[in-house]
Amino acid sequence: MDEAWEQEFAGRDRMPERRDRMPGRRDRTPEPRDRLPGHGDRPADGSPAHSEGVTQVHEPGTLPVDPRTPDRHRCWELLPADTRTKATEKAGRSLMWWARVYSDGVPFAVVLGDRGLCRVEPVYRAGRAQEHRGERARVEPGSLHTRPFDARPPQPGGGPAAPGRPGSPVERLVLNPPEAQGVLGHFPLDVQDFLQRPFLPDRRVVTAEWYYEETVEPAHTALLVMLCLSSDRHVTAVEGRRTLDRGATPDRARWHALTCHRARLVPR
C-alpha cells in the first residue's frame, strides 16, 4: 500500500480515471480532458478569467436512496487503516469527505482538504479488488477560498437570481456524468453560480462527484448533500444540510447550512 501511494504521489500527481461513482450511474467512462491552459489563460494574479455570462441554472433531479447502502462513516471504516491515514495526510486540513461502496461492496473515498483533492480507489485484477490506491490533485497554495451562503428559508417569489448582467449569454458547462446537473439543481442559484463560474474560461469537461444521506421523518425529510466539481485546473465543492416538508418541491427546501469551497489546482 505504501509503495502504491509513493508511486502516485511522487513528483506529478494526476487525476484518476474512476471506475464508478455513487450514487450516479455505474457504466460511464470519464470523457478525456482537454489540454491544460497556458499561463496566458488567466490574469497575472492567478485568479480565473472573468466571464460576464450567466451560468446555467439547473433543475433539481431525483436523489434515489437505497436504505441497504452503509453511510459514509461505515464505508470509511471499511478502508484499510493505512489508506485512511495517507488520504487524510495528503489532503491536509479536511474540508469535505465521503466514502461509499461499489456494487460489489468494495469501498472508495473522496477527501478534499486545503492541500489537495484526494481519491482512494480499489485496484482490480482478474475481476477482484486486490488493494487500494490513492491519488491527489494538489491545491495551489494561497488559492483556497471558503464561503458560507445564506441558509435562510426562501422568501415568497423565489430566491436570488444567479449573478450576471441582463441579456448576458448563458454559459454552459459539460458535466460528467450528466446526472450531476440534477444534483447541482437542488442548490440555490447563487451557490450554483459559485460552483460553476471558475470553469467557464477553460471550456473543458468538468468531473462531478457527489454524496448524500436522507433521513425520513413523519413531517419532512432531512438531507445531507455534498458535491465536488473538478477539472485539471480548478476544484469547487459544497456541503449543505436541508429539510423539505413532505409534499413540498425542492425549491421550497430550508437550508440550515451551506458552505462552499473553491481553489486552483497545480498543473500536472
PDB file of N, CA and C in Angstrom, residues 5-58:
ATOM      1  N   TRP A   5       1.014   4.387  -2.844  1.00  0.00           N
ATOM      2  CA  TRP A   5       0.851   5.814  -2.573  1.00  0.00           C
ATOM      3  C   TRP A   5       2.089   6.589  -2.992  1.00  0.00           C
ATOM      4  N   GLU A   6       3.280   6.053  -2.692  1.00  0.00           N
ATOM      5  CA  GLU A   6       4.506   6.755  -3.057  1.00  0.00           C
ATOM      6  C   GLU A   6       4.608   6.921  -4.572  1.00  0.00           C
ATOM      7  N   GLN A   7       4.198   5.909  -5.297  1.00  0.00           N
ATOM      8  CA  GLN A   7       4.249   5.985  -6.751  1.00  0.00           C
ATOM      9  C   GLN A   7       3.289   7.039  -7.266  1.00  0.00           C
ATOM     10  N   GLU A   8       2.093   7.085  -6.701  1.00  0.00           N
ATOM     11  CA  GLU A   8       1.095   8.031  -7.184  1.00  0.00           C
ATOM     12  C   GLU A   8       1.423   9.455  -6.788  1.00  0.00           C
ATOM     13  N   PHE A   9       2.029   9.656  -5.629  1.00  0.00           N
ATOM     14  CA  PHE A   9       2.224  10.998  -5.117  1.00  0.00           C
ATOM     15  C   PHE A   9       3.603  11.573  -5.416  1.00  0.00           C
ATOM     16  N   ALA A  10       4.516  10.761  -5.894  1.00  0.00           N
ATOM     17  CA  ALA A  10       5.842  11.267  -6.188  1.00  0.00           C
ATOM     18  C   ALA A  10       5.795  12.164  -7.418  1.00  0.00           C
ATOM     19  N   GLY A  11       6.415  13.351  -7.311  1.00  0.00           N
ATOM     20  CA  GLY A  11       6.504  14.238  -8.475  1.00  0.00           C
ATOM     21  C   GLY A  11       5.152  14.758  -8.900  1.00  0.00           C
ATOM     22  N   ARG A  12       4.713  14.408 -10.101  1.00  0.00           N
ATOM     23  CA  ARG A  12       3.499  14.956 -10.682  1.00  0.00           C
ATOM     24  C   ARG A  12       2.309  14.086 -10.304  1.00  0.00           C
ATOM     25  N   ASP A  13       1.352  14.664  -9.593  1.00  0.00           N
ATOM     26  CA  ASP A  13       0.112  13.953  -9.296  1.00  0.00           C
ATOM     27  C   ASP A  13      -0.770  13.982 -10.521  1.00  0.00           C
ATOM     28  N   ARG A  14      -1.699  13.068 -10.592  1.00  0.00           N
ATOM     29  CA  ARG A  14      -2.652  13.073 -11.698  1.00  0.00           C
ATOM     30  C   ARG A  14      -4.034  12.743 -11.180  1.00  0.00           C
ATOM     31  N   MET A  15      -5.041  13.188 -11.924  1.00  0.00           N
ATOM     32  CA  MET A  15      -6.416  12.878 -11.547  1.00  0.00           C
ATOM     33  C   MET A  15      -6.723  11.461 -12.008  1.00  0.00           C
ATOM     34  N   PRO A  16      -7.450  10.674 -11.216  1.00  0.00           N
ATOM     35  CA  PRO A  16      -7.685   9.276 -11.582  1.00  0.00           C
ATOM     36  C   PRO A  16      -8.825   9.113 -12.568  1.00  0.00           C
ATOM     37  N   GLU A  17      -8.792   8.034 -13.277  1.00  0.00           N
ATOM     38  CA  GLU A  17      -9.926   7.610 -14.087  1.00  0.00           C
ATOM     39  C   GLU A  17     -10.755   6.692 -13.196  1.00  0.00           C
ATOM     40  N   ARG A  18     -11.849   7.168 -12.652  1.00  0.00           N
ATOM     41  CA  ARG A  18     -12.616   6.397 -11.684  1.00  0.00           C
ATOM     42  C   ARG A  18     -13.437   5.305 -12.353  1.00  0.00           C
ATOM     43  N   ARG A  19     -13.468   4.169 -11.676  1.00  0.00           N
ATOM     44  CA  ARG A  19     -14.234   3.046 -12.201  1.00  0.00           C
ATOM     45  C   ARG A  19     -15.723   3.257 -12.034  1.00  0.00           C
ATOM     46  N   ASP A  20     -16.108   4.004 -11.035  1.00  0.00           N
ATOM     47  CA  ASP A  20     -17.522   4.086 -10.702  1.00  0.00           C
ATOM     48  C   ASP A  20     -17.776   5.317  -9.850  1.00  0.00           C
ATOM     49  N   ARG A  21     -19.050   5.655  -9.684  1.00  0.00           N
ATOM     50  CA  ARG A  21     -19.452   6.724  -8.784  1.00  0.00           C
ATOM     51  C   ARG A  21     -20.727   6.304  -8.076  1.00  0.00           C
ATOM     52  N   MET A  22     -20.886   6.789  -6.887  1.00  0.00           N
ATOM     53  CA  MET A  22     -22.122   6.592  -6.138  1.00  0.00           C
ATOM     54  C   MET A  22     -22.625   7.951  -5.730  1.00  0.00           C
ATOM     55  N   PRO A  23     -23.903   8.263  -5.880  1.00  0.00           N
ATOM     56  CA  PRO A  23     -24.943   7.387  -6.364  1.00  0.00           C
ATOM     57  C   PRO A  23     -25.284   7.616  -7.823  1.00  0.00           C
ATOM     58  N   GLY A  24     -24.303   8.065  -8.639  1.00  0.00           N
ATOM     59  CA  GLY A  24     -24.561   8.265 -10.062  1.00  0.00           C
ATOM     60  C   GLY A  24     -24.560   6.948 -10.802  1.00  0.00           C
ATOM     61  N   ARG A  25     -24.646   7.019 -12.135  1.00  0.00           N
ATOM     62  CA  ARG A  25     -24.681   5.812 -12.944  1.00  0.00           C
ATOM     63  C   ARG A  25     -23.332   5.111 -12.885  1.00  0.00           C
ATOM     64  N   ARG A  26     -23.338   3.796 -13.066  1.00  0.00           N
ATOM     65  CA  ARG A  26     -22.141   2.987 -12.845  1.00  0.00           C
ATOM     66  C   ARG A  26     -21.479   2.521 -14.135  1.00  0.00           C
ATOM     67  N   ASP A  27     -22.009   2.875 -15.267  1.00  0.00           N
ATOM     68  CA  ASP A  27     -21.482   2.308 -16.501  1.00  0.00           C
ATOM     69  C   ASP A  27     -20.849   3.365 -17.393  1.00  0.00           C
ATOM     70  N   ARG A  28     -20.487   4.515 -16.801  1.00  0.00           N
ATOM     71  CA  ARG A  28     -19.930   5.580 -17.604  1.00  0.00           C
ATOM     72  C   ARG A  28     -18.422   5.624 -17.451  1.00  0.00           C
ATOM     73  N   THR A  29     -17.732   5.931 -18.536  1.00  0.00           N
ATOM     74  CA  THR A  29     -16.297   6.152 -18.506  1.00  0.00           C
ATOM     75  C   THR A  29     -16.035   7.631 -18.627  1.00  0.00           C
ATOM     76  N   PRO A  30     -15.210   8.209 -17.767  1.00  0.00           N
ATOM     77  CA  PRO A  30     -14.956   9.643 -17.848  1.00  0.00           C
ATOM     78  C   PRO A  30     -14.446  10.037 -19.224  1.00  0.00           C
ATOM     79  N   GLU A  31     -14.940  11.149 -19.735  1.00  0.00           N
ATOM     80  CA  GLU A  31     -14.508  11.634 -21.025  1.00  0.00           C
ATOM     81  C   GLU A  31     -13.110  12.214 -20.916  1.00  0.00           C
ATOM     82  N   PRO A  32     -12.329  12.171 -22.026  1.00  0.00           N
ATOM     83  CA  PRO A  32     -10.965  12.707 -21.966  1.00  0.00           C
ATOM     84  C   PRO A  32     -10.971  14.186 -21.625  1.00  0.00           C
ATOM     85  N   ARG A  33      -9.976  14.592 -20.847  1.00  0.00           N
ATOM     86  CA  ARG A  33      -9.864  16.002 -20.517  1.00  0.00           C
ATOM     87  C   ARG A  33      -9.115  16.741 -21.613  1.00  0.00           C
ATOM     88  N   ASP A  34      -9.445  17.991 -21.815  1.00  0.00           N
ATOM     89  CA  ASP A  34      -8.767  18.809 -22.804  1.00  0.00           C
ATOM     90  C   ASP A  34      -7.415  19.253 -22.265  1.00  0.00           C
ATOM     91  N   ARG A  35      -6.719  20.007 -23.071  1.00  0.00           N
ATOM     92  CA  ARG A  35      -5.383  20.455 -22.704  1.00  0.00           C
ATOM     93  C   ARG A  35      -5.417  21.374 -21.481  1.00  0.00           C
ATOM     94  N   LEU A  36      -4.294  21.449 -20.812  1.00  0.00           N
ATOM     95  CA  LEU A  36      -4.162  22.399 -19.720  1.00  0.00           C
ATOM     96  C   LEU A  36      -4.023  23.793 -20.285  1.00  0.00           C
ATOM     97  N   PRO A  37      -4.586  24.801 -19.630  1.00  0.00           N
ATOM     98  CA  PRO A  37      -4.447  26.162 -20.137  1.00  0.00           C
ATOM     99  C   PRO A  37      -3.041  26.676 -19.928  1.00  0.00           C
ATOM    100  N   GLY A  38      -2.623  27.578 -20.772  1.00  0.00           N
ATOM    101  CA  GLY A  38      -1.324  28.215 -20.625  1.00  0.00           C
ATOM    102  C   GLY A  38      -1.391  29.322 -19.606  1.00  0.00           C
ATOM    103  N   HIS A  39      -0.237  29.885 -19.279  1.00  0.00           N
ATOM    104  CA  HIS A  39      -0.215  30.948 -18.281  1.00  0.00           C
ATOM    105  C   HIS A  39      -0.996  32.166 -18.748  1.00  0.00           C
ATOM    106  N   GLY A  40      -1.153  32.324 -20.054  1.00  0.00           N
ATOM    107  CA  GLY A  40      -1.893  33.472 -20.555  1.00  0.00           C
ATOM    108  C   GLY A  40      -3.385  33.326 -20.470  1.00  0.00           C
ATOM    109  N   ASP A  41      -3.843  32.173 -20.004  1.00  0.00           N
ATOM    110  CA  ASP A  41      -5.277  31.930 -19.941  1.00  0.00           C
ATOM    111  C   ASP A  41      -5.914  32.503 -18.687  1.00  0.00           C
ATOM    112  N   ARG A  42      -5.131  33.083 -17.784  1.00  0.00           N
ATOM    113  CA  ARG A  42      -5.701  33.670 -16.581  1.00  0.00           C
ATOM    114  C   ARG A  42      -4.924  34.921 -16.210  1.00  0.00           C
ATOM    115  N   PRO A  43      -5.516  35.819 -15.446  1.00  0.00           N
ATOM    116  CA  PRO A  43      -4.837  37.051 -15.070  1.00  0.00           C
ATOM    117  C   PRO A  43      -3.556  36.794 -14.309  1.00  0.00           C
ATOM    118  N   ALA A  44      -2.711  37.849 -14.204  1.00  0.00           N
ATOM    119  CA  ALA A  44      -1.407  37.706 -13.558  1.00  0.00           C
ATOM    120  C   ALA A  44      -1.528  37.313 -12.101  1.00  0.00           C
ATOM    121  N   ASP A  45      -2.650  37.656 -11.448  1.00  0.00           N
ATOM    122  CA  ASP A  45      -2.794  37.322 -10.028  1.00  0.00           C
ATOM    123  C   ASP A  45      -3.206  35.880  -9.808  1.00  0.00           C
ATOM    124  N   GLY A  46      -3.378  35.129 -10.899  1.00  0.00           N
ATOM    125  CA  GLY A  46      -3.695  33.719 -10.772  1.00  0.00           C
ATOM    126  C   GLY A  46      -5.166  33.408 -10.664  1.00  0.00           C
ATOM    127  N   SER A  47      -6.034  34.403 -10.628  1.00  0.00           N
ATOM    128  CA  SER A  47      -7.465  34.154 -10.499  1.00  0.00           C
ATOM    129  C   SER A  47      -8.044  33.737 -11.841  1.00  0.00           C
ATOM    130  N   PRO A  48      -9.198  33.029 -11.864  1.00  0.00           N
ATOM    131  CA  PRO A  48      -9.796  32.622 -13.121  1.00  0.00           C
ATOM    132  C   PRO A  48     -10.174  33.840 -13.949  1.00  0.00           C
ATOM    133  N   ALA A  49     -10.097  33.693 -15.262  1.00  0.00           N
ATOM    134  CA  ALA A  49     -10.511  34.772 -16.139  1.00  0.00           C
ATOM    135  C   ALA A  49     -11.974  35.093 -15.892  1.00  0.00           C
ATOM    136  N   HIS A  50     -12.319  36.361 -15.912  1.00  0.00           N
ATOM    137  CA  HIS A  50     -13.687  36.777 -15.597  1.00  0.00           C
ATOM    138  C   HIS A  50     -14.605  36.523 -16.779  1.00  0.00           C
ATOM    139  N   SER A  51     -15.825  36.132 -16.500  1.00  0.00           N
ATOM    140  CA  SER A  51     -16.837  35.936 -17.525  1.00  0.00           C
ATOM    141  C   SER A  51     -18.052  36.779 -17.193  1.00  0.00           C
ATOM    142  N   GLU A  52     -18.572  37.475 -18.179  1.00  0.00           N
ATOM    143  CA  GLU A  52     -19.750  38.310 -17.982  1.00  0.00           C
ATOM    144  C   GLU A  52     -21.034  37.517 -18.167  1.00  0.00           C
ATOM    145  N   GLY A  53     -20.911  36.258 -18.560  1.00  0.00           N
ATOM    146  CA  GLY A  53     -22.097  35.468 -18.847  1.00  0.00           C
ATOM    147  C   GLY A  53     -22.832  35.045 -17.585  1.00  0.00           C
ATOM    148  N   VAL A  54     -24.012  34.508 -17.802  1.00  0.00           N
ATOM    149  CA  VAL A  54     -24.838  33.961 -16.730  1.00  0.00           C
ATOM    150  C   VAL A  54     -24.647  32.452 -16.720  1.00  0.00           C
ATOM    151  N   THR A  55     -24.277  31.902 -15.589  1.00  0.00           N
ATOM    152  CA  THR A  55     -24.086  30.460 -15.522  1.00  0.00           C
ATOM    153  C   THR A  55     -25.425  29.745 -15.654  1.00  0.00           C
ATOM    154  N   GLN A  56     -25.373  28.564 -16.234  1.00  0.00           N
ATOM    155  CA  GLN A  56     -26.586  27.795 -16.478  1.00  0.00           C
ATOM    156  C   GLN A  56     -27.281  27.436 -15.171  1.00  0.00           C
ATOM    157  N   VAL A  57     -28.584  27.608 -15.148  1.00  0.00           N
ATOM    158  CA  VAL A  57     -29.394  27.226 -13.989  1.00  0.00           C
ATOM    159  C   VAL A  57     -29.889  25.797 -14.202  1.00  0.00           C
ATOM    160  N   HIS A  58     -29.622  24.941 -13.254  1.00  0.00           N
ATOM    161  CA  HIS A  58     -30.020  23.538 -13.360  1.00  0.00           C
ATOM    162  C   HIS A  58     -31.247  23.270 -12.502  1.00  0.00           C
TER     163      HIS A  58
END
